[in-house]
Coordinates of C-alpha atoms and ligand atoms in Angstrom, one line a residue:
X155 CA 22.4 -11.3 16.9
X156 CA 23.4 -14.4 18.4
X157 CA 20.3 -16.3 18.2
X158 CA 19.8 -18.9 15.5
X159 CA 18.5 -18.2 12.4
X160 CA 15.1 -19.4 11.9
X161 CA 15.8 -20.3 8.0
X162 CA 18.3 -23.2 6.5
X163 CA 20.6 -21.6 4.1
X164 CA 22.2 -24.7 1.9
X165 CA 25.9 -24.3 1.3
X166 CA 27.5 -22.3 -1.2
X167 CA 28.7 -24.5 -4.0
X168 CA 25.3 -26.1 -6.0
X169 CA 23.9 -24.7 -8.4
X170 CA 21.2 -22.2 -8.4
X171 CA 18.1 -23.3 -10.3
X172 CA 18.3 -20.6 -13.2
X173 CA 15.5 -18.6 -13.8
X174 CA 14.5 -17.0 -17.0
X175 CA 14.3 -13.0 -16.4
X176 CA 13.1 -10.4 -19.4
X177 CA 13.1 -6.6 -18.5
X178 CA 10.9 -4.9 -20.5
X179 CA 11.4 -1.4 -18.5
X180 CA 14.8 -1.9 -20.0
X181 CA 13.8 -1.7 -23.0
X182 CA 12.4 1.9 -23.0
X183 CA 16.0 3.0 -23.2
X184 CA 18.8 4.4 -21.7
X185 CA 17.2 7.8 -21.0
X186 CA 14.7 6.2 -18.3
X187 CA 17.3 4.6 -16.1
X188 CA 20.8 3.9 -15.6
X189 CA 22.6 0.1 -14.9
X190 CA 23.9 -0.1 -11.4
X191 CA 25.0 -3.1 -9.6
X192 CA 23.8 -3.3 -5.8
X193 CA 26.1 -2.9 -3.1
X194 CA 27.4 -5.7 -0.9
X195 CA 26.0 -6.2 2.6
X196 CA 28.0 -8.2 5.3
X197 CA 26.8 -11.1 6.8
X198 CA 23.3 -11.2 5.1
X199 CA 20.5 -13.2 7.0
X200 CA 16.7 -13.5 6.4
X201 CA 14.7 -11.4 8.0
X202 CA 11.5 -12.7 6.8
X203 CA 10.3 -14.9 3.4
X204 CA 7.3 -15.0 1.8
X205 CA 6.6 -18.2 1.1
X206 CA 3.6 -17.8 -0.4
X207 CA 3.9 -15.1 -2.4
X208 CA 7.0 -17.0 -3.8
X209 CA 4.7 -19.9 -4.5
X210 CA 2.8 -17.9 -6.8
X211 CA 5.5 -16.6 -8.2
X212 CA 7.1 -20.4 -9.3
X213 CA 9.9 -20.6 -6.7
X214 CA 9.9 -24.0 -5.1
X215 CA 11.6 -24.4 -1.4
X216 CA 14.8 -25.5 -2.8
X217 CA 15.3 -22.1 -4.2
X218 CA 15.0 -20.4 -0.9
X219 CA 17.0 -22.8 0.7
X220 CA 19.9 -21.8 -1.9
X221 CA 22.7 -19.5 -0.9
X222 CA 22.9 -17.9 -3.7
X223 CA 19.4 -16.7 -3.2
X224 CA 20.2 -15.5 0.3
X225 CA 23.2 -13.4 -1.7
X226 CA 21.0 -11.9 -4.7
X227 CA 18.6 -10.7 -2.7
X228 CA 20.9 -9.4 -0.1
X229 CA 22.4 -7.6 -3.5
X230 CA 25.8 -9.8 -2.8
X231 CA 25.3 -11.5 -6.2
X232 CA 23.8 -10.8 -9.4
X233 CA 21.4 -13.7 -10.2
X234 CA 22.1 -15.2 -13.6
X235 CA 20.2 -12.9 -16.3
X236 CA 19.9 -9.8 -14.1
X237 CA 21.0 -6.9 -15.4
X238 CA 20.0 -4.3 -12.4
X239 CA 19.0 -0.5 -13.3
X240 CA 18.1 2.6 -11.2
X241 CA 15.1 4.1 -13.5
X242 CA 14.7 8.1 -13.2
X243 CA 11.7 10.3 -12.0
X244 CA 10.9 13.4 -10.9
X245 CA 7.8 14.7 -8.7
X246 CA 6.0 16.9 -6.7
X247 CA 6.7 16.7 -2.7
X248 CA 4.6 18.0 -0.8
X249 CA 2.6 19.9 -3.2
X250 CA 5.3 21.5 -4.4
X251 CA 7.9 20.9 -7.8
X252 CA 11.1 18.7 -6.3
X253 CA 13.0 18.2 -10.0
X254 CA 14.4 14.7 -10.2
X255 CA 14.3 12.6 -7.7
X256 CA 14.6 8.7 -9.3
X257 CA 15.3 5.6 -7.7
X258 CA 17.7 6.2 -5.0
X259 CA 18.0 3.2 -3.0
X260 CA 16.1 0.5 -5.3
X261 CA 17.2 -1.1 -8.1
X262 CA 14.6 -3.1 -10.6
X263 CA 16.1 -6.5 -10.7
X264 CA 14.5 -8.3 -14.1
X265 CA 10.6 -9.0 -14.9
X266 CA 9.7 -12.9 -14.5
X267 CA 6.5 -14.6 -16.3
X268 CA 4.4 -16.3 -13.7
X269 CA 2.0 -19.6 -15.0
X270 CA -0.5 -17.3 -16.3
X271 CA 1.5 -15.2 -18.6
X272 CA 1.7 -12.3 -16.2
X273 CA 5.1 -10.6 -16.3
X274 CA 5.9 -9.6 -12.2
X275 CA 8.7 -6.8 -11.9
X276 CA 11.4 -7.5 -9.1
X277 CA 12.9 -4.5 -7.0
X278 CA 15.3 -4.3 -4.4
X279 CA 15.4 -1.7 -2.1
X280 CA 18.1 -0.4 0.4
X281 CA 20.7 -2.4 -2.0
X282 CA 22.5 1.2 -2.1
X283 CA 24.0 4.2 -3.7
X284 CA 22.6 5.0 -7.2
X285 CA 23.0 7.9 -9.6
X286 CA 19.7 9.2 -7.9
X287 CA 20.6 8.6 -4.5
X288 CA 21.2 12.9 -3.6
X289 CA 22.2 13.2 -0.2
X290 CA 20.9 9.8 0.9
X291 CA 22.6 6.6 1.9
X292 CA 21.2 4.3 -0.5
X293 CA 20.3 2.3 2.1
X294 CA 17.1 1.3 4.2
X295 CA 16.9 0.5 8.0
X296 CA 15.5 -2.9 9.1
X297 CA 12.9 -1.0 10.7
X298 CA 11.6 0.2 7.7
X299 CA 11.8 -2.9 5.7
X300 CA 10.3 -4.7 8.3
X301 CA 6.9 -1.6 8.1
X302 CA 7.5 -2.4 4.6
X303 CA 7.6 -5.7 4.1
X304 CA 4.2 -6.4 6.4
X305 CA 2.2 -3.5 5.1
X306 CA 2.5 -5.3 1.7
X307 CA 1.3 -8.1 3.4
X308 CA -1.5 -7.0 5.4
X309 CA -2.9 -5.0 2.5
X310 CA -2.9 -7.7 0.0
X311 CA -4.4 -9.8 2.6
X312 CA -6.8 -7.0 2.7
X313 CA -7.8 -7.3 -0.9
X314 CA -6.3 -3.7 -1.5
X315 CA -3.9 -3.2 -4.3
X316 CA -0.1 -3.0 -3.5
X317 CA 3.2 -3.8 -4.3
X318 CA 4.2 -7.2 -2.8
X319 CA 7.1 -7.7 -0.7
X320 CA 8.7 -11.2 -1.1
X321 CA 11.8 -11.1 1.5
X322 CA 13.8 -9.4 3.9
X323 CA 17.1 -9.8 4.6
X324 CA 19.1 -8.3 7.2
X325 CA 22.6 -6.9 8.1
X326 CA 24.8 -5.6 10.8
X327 CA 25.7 -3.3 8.2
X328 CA 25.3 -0.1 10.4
X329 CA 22.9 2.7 8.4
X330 CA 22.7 6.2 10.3
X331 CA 19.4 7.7 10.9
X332 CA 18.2 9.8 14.1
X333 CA 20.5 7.2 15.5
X334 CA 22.9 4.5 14.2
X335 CA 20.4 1.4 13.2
X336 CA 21.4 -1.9 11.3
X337 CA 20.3 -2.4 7.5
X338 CA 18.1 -4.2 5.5
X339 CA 17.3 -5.0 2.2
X340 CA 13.4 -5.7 1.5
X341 CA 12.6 -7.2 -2.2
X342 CA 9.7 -5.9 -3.7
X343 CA 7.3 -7.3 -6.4
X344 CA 4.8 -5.8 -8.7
X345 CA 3.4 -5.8 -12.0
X346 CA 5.1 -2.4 -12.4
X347 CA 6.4 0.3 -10.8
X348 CA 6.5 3.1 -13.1
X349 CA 5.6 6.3 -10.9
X350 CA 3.5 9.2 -12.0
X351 CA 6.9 10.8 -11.8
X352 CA 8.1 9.3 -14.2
X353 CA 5.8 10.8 -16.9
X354 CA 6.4 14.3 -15.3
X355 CA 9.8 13.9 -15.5
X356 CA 10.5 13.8 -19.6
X357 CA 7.3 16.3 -19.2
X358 CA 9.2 18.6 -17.5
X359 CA 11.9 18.6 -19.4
X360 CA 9.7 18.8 -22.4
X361 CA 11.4 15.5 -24.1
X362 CA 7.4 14.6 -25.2
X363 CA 9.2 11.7 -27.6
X364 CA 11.0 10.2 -24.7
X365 CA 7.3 10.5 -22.7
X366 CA 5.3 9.1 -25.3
X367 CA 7.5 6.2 -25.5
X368 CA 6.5 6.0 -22.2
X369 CA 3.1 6.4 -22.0
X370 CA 3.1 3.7 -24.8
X371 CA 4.8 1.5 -23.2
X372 CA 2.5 1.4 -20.3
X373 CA -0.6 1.5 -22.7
X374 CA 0.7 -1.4 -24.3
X375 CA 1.7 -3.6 -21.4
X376 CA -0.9 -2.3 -18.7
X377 CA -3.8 -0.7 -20.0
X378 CA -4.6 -1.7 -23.9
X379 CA -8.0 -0.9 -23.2
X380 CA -7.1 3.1 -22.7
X381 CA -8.0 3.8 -26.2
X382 CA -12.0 2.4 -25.9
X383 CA -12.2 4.7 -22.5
X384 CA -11.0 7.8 -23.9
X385 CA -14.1 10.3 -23.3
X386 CA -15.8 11.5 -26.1
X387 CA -13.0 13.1 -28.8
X388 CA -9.9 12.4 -26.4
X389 CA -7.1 9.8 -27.9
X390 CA -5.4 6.8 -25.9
X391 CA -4.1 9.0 -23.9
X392 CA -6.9 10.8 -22.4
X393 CA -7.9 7.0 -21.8
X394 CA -5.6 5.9 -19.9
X395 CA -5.6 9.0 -17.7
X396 CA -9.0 7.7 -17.2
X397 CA -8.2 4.8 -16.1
X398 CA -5.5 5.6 -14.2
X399 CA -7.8 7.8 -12.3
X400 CA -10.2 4.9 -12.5
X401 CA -8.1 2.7 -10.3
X402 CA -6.9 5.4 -8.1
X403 CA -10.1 6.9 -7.1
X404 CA -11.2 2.8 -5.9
X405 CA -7.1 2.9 -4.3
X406 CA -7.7 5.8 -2.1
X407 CA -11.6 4.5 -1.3
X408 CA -10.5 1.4 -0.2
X409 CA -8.1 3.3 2.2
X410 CA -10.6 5.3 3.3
X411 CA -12.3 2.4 4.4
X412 CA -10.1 0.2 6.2
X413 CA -8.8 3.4 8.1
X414 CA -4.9 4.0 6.0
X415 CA -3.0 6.3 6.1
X416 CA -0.4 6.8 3.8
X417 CA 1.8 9.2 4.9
X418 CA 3.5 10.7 1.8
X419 CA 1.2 11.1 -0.9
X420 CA 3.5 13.0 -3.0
X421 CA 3.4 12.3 -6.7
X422 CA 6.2 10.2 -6.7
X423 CA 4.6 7.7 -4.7
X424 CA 1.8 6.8 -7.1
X425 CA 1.8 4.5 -9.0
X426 CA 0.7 4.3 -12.6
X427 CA -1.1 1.0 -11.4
X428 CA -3.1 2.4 -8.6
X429 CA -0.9 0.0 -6.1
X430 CA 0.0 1.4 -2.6
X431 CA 3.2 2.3 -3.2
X432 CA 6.1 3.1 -0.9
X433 CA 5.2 2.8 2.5
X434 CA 7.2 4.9 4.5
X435 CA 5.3 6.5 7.9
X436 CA 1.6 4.8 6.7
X437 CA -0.5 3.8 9.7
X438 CA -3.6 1.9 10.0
X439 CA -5.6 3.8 12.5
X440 CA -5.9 2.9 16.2
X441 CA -9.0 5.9 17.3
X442 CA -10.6 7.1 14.3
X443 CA -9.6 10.9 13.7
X444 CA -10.4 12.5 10.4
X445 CA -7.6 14.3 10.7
X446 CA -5.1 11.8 11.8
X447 CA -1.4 12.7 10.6
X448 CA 0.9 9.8 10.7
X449 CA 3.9 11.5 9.3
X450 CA 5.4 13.5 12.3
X451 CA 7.2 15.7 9.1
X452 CA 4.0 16.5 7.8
X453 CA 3.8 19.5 9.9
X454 CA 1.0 21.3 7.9
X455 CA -1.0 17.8 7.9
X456 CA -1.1 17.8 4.1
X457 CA -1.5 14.5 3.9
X458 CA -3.7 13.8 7.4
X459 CA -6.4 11.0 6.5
X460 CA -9.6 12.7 5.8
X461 CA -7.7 14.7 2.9
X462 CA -6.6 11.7 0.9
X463 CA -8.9 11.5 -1.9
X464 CA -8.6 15.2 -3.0
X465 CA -4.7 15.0 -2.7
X466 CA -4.4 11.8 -4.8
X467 CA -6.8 13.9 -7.1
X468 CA -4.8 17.1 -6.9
X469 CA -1.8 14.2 -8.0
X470 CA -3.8 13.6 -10.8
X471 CA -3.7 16.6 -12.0
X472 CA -0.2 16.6 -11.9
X473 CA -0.5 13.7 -14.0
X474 CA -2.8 14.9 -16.4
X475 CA -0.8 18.3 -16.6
X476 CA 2.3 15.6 -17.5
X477 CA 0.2 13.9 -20.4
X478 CA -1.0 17.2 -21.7
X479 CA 1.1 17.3 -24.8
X480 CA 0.1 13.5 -25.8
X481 CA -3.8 14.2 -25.4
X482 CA -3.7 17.6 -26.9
X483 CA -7.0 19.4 -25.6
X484 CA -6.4 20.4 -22.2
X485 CA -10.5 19.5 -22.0
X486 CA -10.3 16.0 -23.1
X487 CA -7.4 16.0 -20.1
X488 CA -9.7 17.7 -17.4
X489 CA -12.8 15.2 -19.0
X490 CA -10.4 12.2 -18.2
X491 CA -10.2 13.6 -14.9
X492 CA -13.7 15.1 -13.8
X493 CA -15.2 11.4 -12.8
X494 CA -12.8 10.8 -10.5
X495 CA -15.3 13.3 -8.4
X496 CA -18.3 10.3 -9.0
X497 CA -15.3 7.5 -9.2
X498 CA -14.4 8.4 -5.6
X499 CA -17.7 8.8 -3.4
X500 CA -19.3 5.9 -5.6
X501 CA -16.2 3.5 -4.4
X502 CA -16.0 5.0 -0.9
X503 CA -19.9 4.9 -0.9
X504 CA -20.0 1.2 -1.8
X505 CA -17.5 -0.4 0.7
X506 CA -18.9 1.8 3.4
X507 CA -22.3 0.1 2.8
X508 CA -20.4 -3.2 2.7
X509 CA -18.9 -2.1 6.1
X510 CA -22.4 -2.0 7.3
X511 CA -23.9 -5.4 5.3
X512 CA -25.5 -2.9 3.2
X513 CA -25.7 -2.7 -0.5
X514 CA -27.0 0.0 -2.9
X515 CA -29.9 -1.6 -3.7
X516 CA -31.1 -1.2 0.1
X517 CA -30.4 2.6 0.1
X518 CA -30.1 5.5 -2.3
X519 CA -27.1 7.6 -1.9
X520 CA -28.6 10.5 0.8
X521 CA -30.1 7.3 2.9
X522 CA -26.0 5.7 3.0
X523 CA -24.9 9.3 3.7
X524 CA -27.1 10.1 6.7
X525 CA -26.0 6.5 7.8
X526 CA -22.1 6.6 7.6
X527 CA -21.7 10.4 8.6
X528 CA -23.6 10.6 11.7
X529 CA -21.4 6.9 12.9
X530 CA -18.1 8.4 12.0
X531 CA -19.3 11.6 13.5
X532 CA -19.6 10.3 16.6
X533 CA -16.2 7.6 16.6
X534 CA -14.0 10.9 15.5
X535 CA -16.0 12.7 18.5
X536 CA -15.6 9.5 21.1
X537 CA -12.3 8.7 20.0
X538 CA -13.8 5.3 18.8
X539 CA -11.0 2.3 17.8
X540 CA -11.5 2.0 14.3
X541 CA -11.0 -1.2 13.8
X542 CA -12.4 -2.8 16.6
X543 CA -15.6 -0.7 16.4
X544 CA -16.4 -2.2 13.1
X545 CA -15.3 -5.8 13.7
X546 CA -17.6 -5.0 16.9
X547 CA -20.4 -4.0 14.5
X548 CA -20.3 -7.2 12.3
X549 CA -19.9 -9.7 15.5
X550 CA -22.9 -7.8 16.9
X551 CA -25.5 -8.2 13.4
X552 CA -24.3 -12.0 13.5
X553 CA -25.4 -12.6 17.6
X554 CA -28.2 -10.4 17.0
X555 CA -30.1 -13.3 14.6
X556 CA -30.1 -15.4 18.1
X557 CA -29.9 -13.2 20.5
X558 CA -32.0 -10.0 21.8
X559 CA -30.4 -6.8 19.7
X560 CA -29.8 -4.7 23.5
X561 CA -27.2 -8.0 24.3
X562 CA -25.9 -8.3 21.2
X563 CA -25.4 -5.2 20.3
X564 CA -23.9 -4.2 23.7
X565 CA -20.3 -4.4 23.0
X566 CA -20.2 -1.9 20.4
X567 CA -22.3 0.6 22.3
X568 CA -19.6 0.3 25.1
X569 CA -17.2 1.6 23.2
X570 CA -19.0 5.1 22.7
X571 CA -19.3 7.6 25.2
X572 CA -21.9 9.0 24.2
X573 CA -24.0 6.3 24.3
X574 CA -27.6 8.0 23.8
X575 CA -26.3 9.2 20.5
X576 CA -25.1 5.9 19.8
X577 CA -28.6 4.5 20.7
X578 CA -30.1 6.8 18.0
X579 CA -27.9 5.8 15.1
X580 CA -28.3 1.7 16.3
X581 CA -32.1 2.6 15.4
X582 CA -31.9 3.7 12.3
X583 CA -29.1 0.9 11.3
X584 CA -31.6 -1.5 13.1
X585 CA -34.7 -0.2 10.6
X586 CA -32.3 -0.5 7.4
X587 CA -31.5 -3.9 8.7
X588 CA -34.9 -5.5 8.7
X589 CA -34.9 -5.2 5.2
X590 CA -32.4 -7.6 4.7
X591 CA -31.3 -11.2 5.5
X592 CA -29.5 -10.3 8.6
X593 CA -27.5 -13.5 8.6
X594 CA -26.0 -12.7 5.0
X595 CA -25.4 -9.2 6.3
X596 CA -23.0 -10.0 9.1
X597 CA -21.2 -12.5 6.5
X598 CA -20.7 -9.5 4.5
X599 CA -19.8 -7.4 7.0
X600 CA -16.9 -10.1 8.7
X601 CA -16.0 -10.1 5.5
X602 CA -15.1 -6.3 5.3
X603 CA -14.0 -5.8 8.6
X604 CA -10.9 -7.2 9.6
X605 CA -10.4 -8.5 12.8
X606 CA -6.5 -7.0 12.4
X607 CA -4.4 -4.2 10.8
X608 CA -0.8 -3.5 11.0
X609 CA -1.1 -1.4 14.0
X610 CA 2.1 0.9 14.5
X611 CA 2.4 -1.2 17.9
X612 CA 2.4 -4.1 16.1
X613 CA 4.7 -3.6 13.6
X614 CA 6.5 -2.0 16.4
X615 CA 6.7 -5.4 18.3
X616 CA 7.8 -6.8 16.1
X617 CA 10.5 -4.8 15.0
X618 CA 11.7 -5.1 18.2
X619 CA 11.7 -8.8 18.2
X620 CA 14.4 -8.6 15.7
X621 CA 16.1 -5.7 16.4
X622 CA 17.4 -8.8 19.2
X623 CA 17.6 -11.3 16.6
X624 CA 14.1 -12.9 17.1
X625 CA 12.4 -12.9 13.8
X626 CA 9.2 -15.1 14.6
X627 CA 7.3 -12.5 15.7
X628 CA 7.4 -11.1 12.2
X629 CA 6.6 -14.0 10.8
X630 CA 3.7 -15.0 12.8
X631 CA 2.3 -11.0 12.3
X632 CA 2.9 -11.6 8.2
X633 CA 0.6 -15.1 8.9
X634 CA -1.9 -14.0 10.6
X635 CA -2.1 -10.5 8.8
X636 CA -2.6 -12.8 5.7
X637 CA -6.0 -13.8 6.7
X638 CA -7.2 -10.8 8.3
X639 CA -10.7 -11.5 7.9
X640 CA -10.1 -15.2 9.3
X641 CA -12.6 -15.5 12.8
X642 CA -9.6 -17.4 14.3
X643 CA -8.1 -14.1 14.9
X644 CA -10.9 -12.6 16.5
X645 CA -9.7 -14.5 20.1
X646 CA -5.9 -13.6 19.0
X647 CA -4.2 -10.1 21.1
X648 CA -3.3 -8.7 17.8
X649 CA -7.1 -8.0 17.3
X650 CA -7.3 -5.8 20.2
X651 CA -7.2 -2.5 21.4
X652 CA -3.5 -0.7 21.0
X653 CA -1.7 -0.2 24.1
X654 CA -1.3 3.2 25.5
X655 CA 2.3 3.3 24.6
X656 CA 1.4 3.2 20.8
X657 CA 0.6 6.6 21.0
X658 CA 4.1 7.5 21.9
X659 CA 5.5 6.2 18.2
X660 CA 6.9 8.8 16.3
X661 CA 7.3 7.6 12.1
X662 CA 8.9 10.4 10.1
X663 CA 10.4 9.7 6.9
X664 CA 13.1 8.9 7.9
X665 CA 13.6 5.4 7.2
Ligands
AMP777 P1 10.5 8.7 -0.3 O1 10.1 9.9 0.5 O2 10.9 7.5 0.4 O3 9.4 8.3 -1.3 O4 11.8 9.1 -1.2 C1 11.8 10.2 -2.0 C2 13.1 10.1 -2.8 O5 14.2 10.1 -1.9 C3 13.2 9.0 -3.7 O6 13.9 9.4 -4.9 C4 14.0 8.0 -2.9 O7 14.7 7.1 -3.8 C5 15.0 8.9 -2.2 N1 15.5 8.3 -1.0 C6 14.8 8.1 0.2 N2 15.6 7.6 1.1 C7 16.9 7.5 0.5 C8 18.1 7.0 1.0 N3 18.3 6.5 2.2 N4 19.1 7.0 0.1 C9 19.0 7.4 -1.2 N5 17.8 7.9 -1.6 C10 16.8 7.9 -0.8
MG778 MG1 9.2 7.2 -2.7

C-alpha cells in the first residue's frame, strides 16, 4: 500500500461543515434497533468517492476533502448529530425460518433532506460488531465493498432501482475470510432500508403493536398512497402489500432483463422499496444460462436466474403472511398478492420488447412471446454473451437503415452456432420490424442495451488493482459504468467478451 493516494485529505484541525441529520427510523423506538458506535479502523484511506452521487446529495468538494469526513465514514468519528443504531430483523434464508438476524455489520448513520425535500438514509457497513453481529466479524472485506460499491453504481446507471453507494474507504485492518484479506468500509445511501424482515420479525414474535407501528411508519413516509390501492374491501395494509409487490414484480423484471443475478434472494434482502439490496455474490451474466447460479453456496440453485421472479414472489408471501394480522382477511392478503402473476410478465414483457425496439402496440402478447422465447432459446442453447448479443442486436437495426440487412446484421449471427436457426428468428424480427421506424427502433434499443455490466472479471480487475494500492481502475469502472448506454463505450475493452479466466471466479457469501 505504498502508492499514493489518489484523493487529498485536508489536515485535521478545520472545521467540518456541519450537516443537519434527522433519523426518523429512530424514532420507531427502541424495540426496532439498538445504538451502537462503529468501531475504529487503522489508517483509513479512500477507496473510491462518489462524487456525483454526493452532489446530489448537497456535499460540495470541500466536504470530501475534510478529514473528518475521511474519519466518519471510516467509522473513526461520529459526525456531529449522528446518533448511529443497529436496527433488528429477522428472515427466511434460503426458504427456510432463520429467527433474527438484524443488522450485523451496518449501522444507519442519520437521514439527510436533499433540495427536493427527499429524506436519503445513510448506512455504513463493515463499521463492526453489533448486538446482531452472531458469529460474524462485523466487518466487510474490501473485496466485497469494492462488488458493492460498483454494482450500486452500474445499476443506477442502469436505471434499475438500488441502494446507492457513496464511498469506500479502506484499511489494513486485517478481516479473516477463506483467507486473511484487508477491510473496508462501504457507505450506503437510500431512501430506506427497512427489510421485509423487519416486518416478519415483530410478526414472529406476535408483537402486532410494535409491527403496525411499523408498517405505519413506512405507509406514512413511503407509500401514502397504500390506502387508494387496497383491492376491493382490503385496508391500508393490503395496499401497500400491493404496492410493495407492485415495485417488486418491475425490480425482478428489470433484472431479468439486463441478465442479474442476485445471488441471495432470501427475505432479508428485500427491501420494502423494491431497491436491489445487499449485493453479496450477484453477477451480471457473461453466456446467457437460464439456470445460471452465481452463489457457489447455493448448492441446490435456489436462487439460479431463471427462478427469480417466483422466489421474490414466494418472499412475498412471506411478507404478506407477516402483515396478515394488520389486513385481517387472509383473501384481501392473497388479493394484494395475485397481480404480481400479471405485474411480473407485463413488466418483463415490456422491456423485452424494448430490448428488441418493440412496443406493445406492435405486437399482442403471444406475438412478443413467440419472439423472445425462441431468441433466448437458442442464446441458453449456443451459449450466447448476453450482453454483447443484445448490444450486437441494437448496433445491427441501426446499420441496417444504410446498409444491406445480411452485412449488417452479420455480427450478431456470428455469435450463434446455430446459425440457420438464427437465420429463422432474424426473419421474423425482420417482418415485425417493417412495421416500424427502424431508425427510432435501434435508438430504443441502444437505449436498453448497455454496451457494459459489472462483469465478475471486471469487478474482479479491479479489485485487484487495489488489492496493490491502485484505486483508478475502480474509479474509471464506476465512470464508465455510469453511462452504460453511452456509444463511447461501445469501442472501450470493458464492452467485450469476458476472458476465459472469468469462468474460474468463485463468489460465495462469504464477503
Ligand atoms: P447477508 O447474507 O450478507 O445478507 O447477511 C445475513 C445476515 O448475516 C445479516 O444479519 C448480516 O448482518 C449478517 N452478517 C453477514 N456477514 C457478517 C459479518 N461479517 N459480521 C456480522 N454479521 C454479518
Ligand atoms: Mg443481507
Amino acid at each position: 500500500m505504498n502508492a499514493p493516494l489518489p484523493f487529498s485529505v485536508a489536515p485535521p484541525g478545520s472545521a467540518l461543515p456541519a450537516l443537519s441529520w434527522v433519523n426518523r427510523f429512530a424514532s420507531l423506538g427502541p424495540d426496532f434497533y439498538t445504538r451502537v458506535a462503529p468501531r475504529a479502523v487503522p489508517a483509513p484511506h479512500w477507496v473510491g468517492r462518489n462524487l456525483g452521487l454526493a452532489h446530489d446529495l448537497g456535499l460540495d468538494d470541500e466536504w470530501w476533502a475534510h478529514y473528518d469526513t475521511l474519519q466518519a465514514l471510516a467509522g473513526n468519528a461520529t459526525l456531529p448529530g449522528v446518533q448511529p443504531l443497529a436496527s433488528v430483523y429477522s428472515g427466511h434464508q434460503f426458504g427456510v425460518w432463520a429467527g433474527q438476524l438484524g443488522d450485523g455489520r451496518a449501522l444507519l448513520l442519520g437521514e439527510r433532506t436533499d433540495a427536493v425535500g427527499l429524506g436519503w438514509e445513510w448506512q455504513l457497513k463493515g463499521s463492526g460488531l453489533t448486538p446482531y453481529s452472531r458469529m460474524g466479524d462485523g466487518r466487510a472485506v474490501l473485496r466485497s465493498s469494492i462488488r458493492e460499491y460498483l454494482a450500486s453504481e452500474a445499476m443506477h446507471g442502469l436505471g434499475i432501482p438500488t441502494t446507492r453507494a457513496l464511498a469506500v474507504v479502506g484499511t489494513p485492518l486485517t478481516v479473516q475470510r477463506e483467507t486473511e484479506e484487508t477491510g473496508a468500509v462501504v457507505t450506503r445511501v437510500a431512501r430506506s432500508f427497512v427489510r421485509f424482515g423487519h416486518f416478519e420479525h415483530f410478526a414472529a414474535r406476535e408483537q402486532t403493536e410494535l409491527l403496525r407501528r411499523l408498517a405505519d411508519y413506512v405507509i406514512e413516509h413511503y407509500y401514502p398512497q397504500a390506502a387508494h390501492a387496497a383491492p376491493p374491501g382490503g385496508n391500508a395494509y393490503a395496499g401497500l402489500l400491493r404496492l410493495v409487490a407492485q415495485r417488486s414484480a418491475e425490480l425482478v423484471a428489470q433484472w431479468q432483463a439486463v441478465g442479474f443475478c442476485h445471488g441471495v434472494l432470501n427475505t432479508d434482502n428485500m427491501s420494502i422499496l423494491g431497491l436491489t439490496l445487499d449485493y453479496g455474490p450477484f453477477q451480471f451474466m457473461d453466456a446467457f444460462d437460464p439456470a445460471h447460479i452465481c452463489n457457489h453456496s447455493d448448492t441446490q440453485g435456489r436462487y439460479a436466474f431463471a427462478r427469480q421472479p417466483s422466489v421474490v414472489h414466494w418472499n412475498l408471501f412471506c411478507l404478506g403472511q407477516a402483515l396478515l394480522p394488520l389486513i385481517g382477511e387472509q383473501e384481501h392478503a392473497l388479493a394484494a398478492l395475485e397481480p404480481f402473476r400479471a405485474d411480473y410478465p407485463a413488466a418483463y414483457m415490456r422491456l423485452m420488447l424494448a430490448k428488441l425496439g418493440l412496443g406493445r402496440a406492435e405486437l399482442d402478447a403471444t406475438a412478443a412471446r413467440e419472439l423472445i422465447d425462441p431468441l433466448l432459446k437458442l442464446m441458453g442453447q449456443d451459449k450466447v454473451d448476453y450482453t454483447v448479443a443484445w448490444r450486437r442486436l441494437s448496433h445491427a437495426v441501426a446499420s441496417s437503415t444504410h446498409q444491406p440487412e445480411t452485412a449488417a446484421f452479420a455480427p450478431v449471427r456470428d455469435l450463434f452456432i446455430d446459425r440457420p436457426a438464427f437465420d429463422t428468428w432474424l426473419l421474423l424480427f425482420l417482418k415485425h420490424l417493417t412495421h416500424i421506424n427502424r431508425a427510432q427502433a435501434a435508438e430504443i434499443m441502444l437505449n436498453a442495451n448497455p454496451a457494459v455490466v459489472l462483469r465478475n472479471h471486471l469487478g474482479e480487475e479491479a479489485i485487484r488493482a487495489a488489492q496493490q494500492g491502485d484505486f483508478s481502475v475502480v474509479q474509471g469502472l464506476q465512470d464508465l459504468l455510469a453511462q452504460p448506454f453511452a456509444t463511447a463505450a461501445d469501442t472501450r475493452s470493458e464492452a467485450g467478451f469476458a476472458p476465459d479466466w472469468a469462468s474460474s471466479i468463485s463468489i460465495s457469501c462469504s464477503s
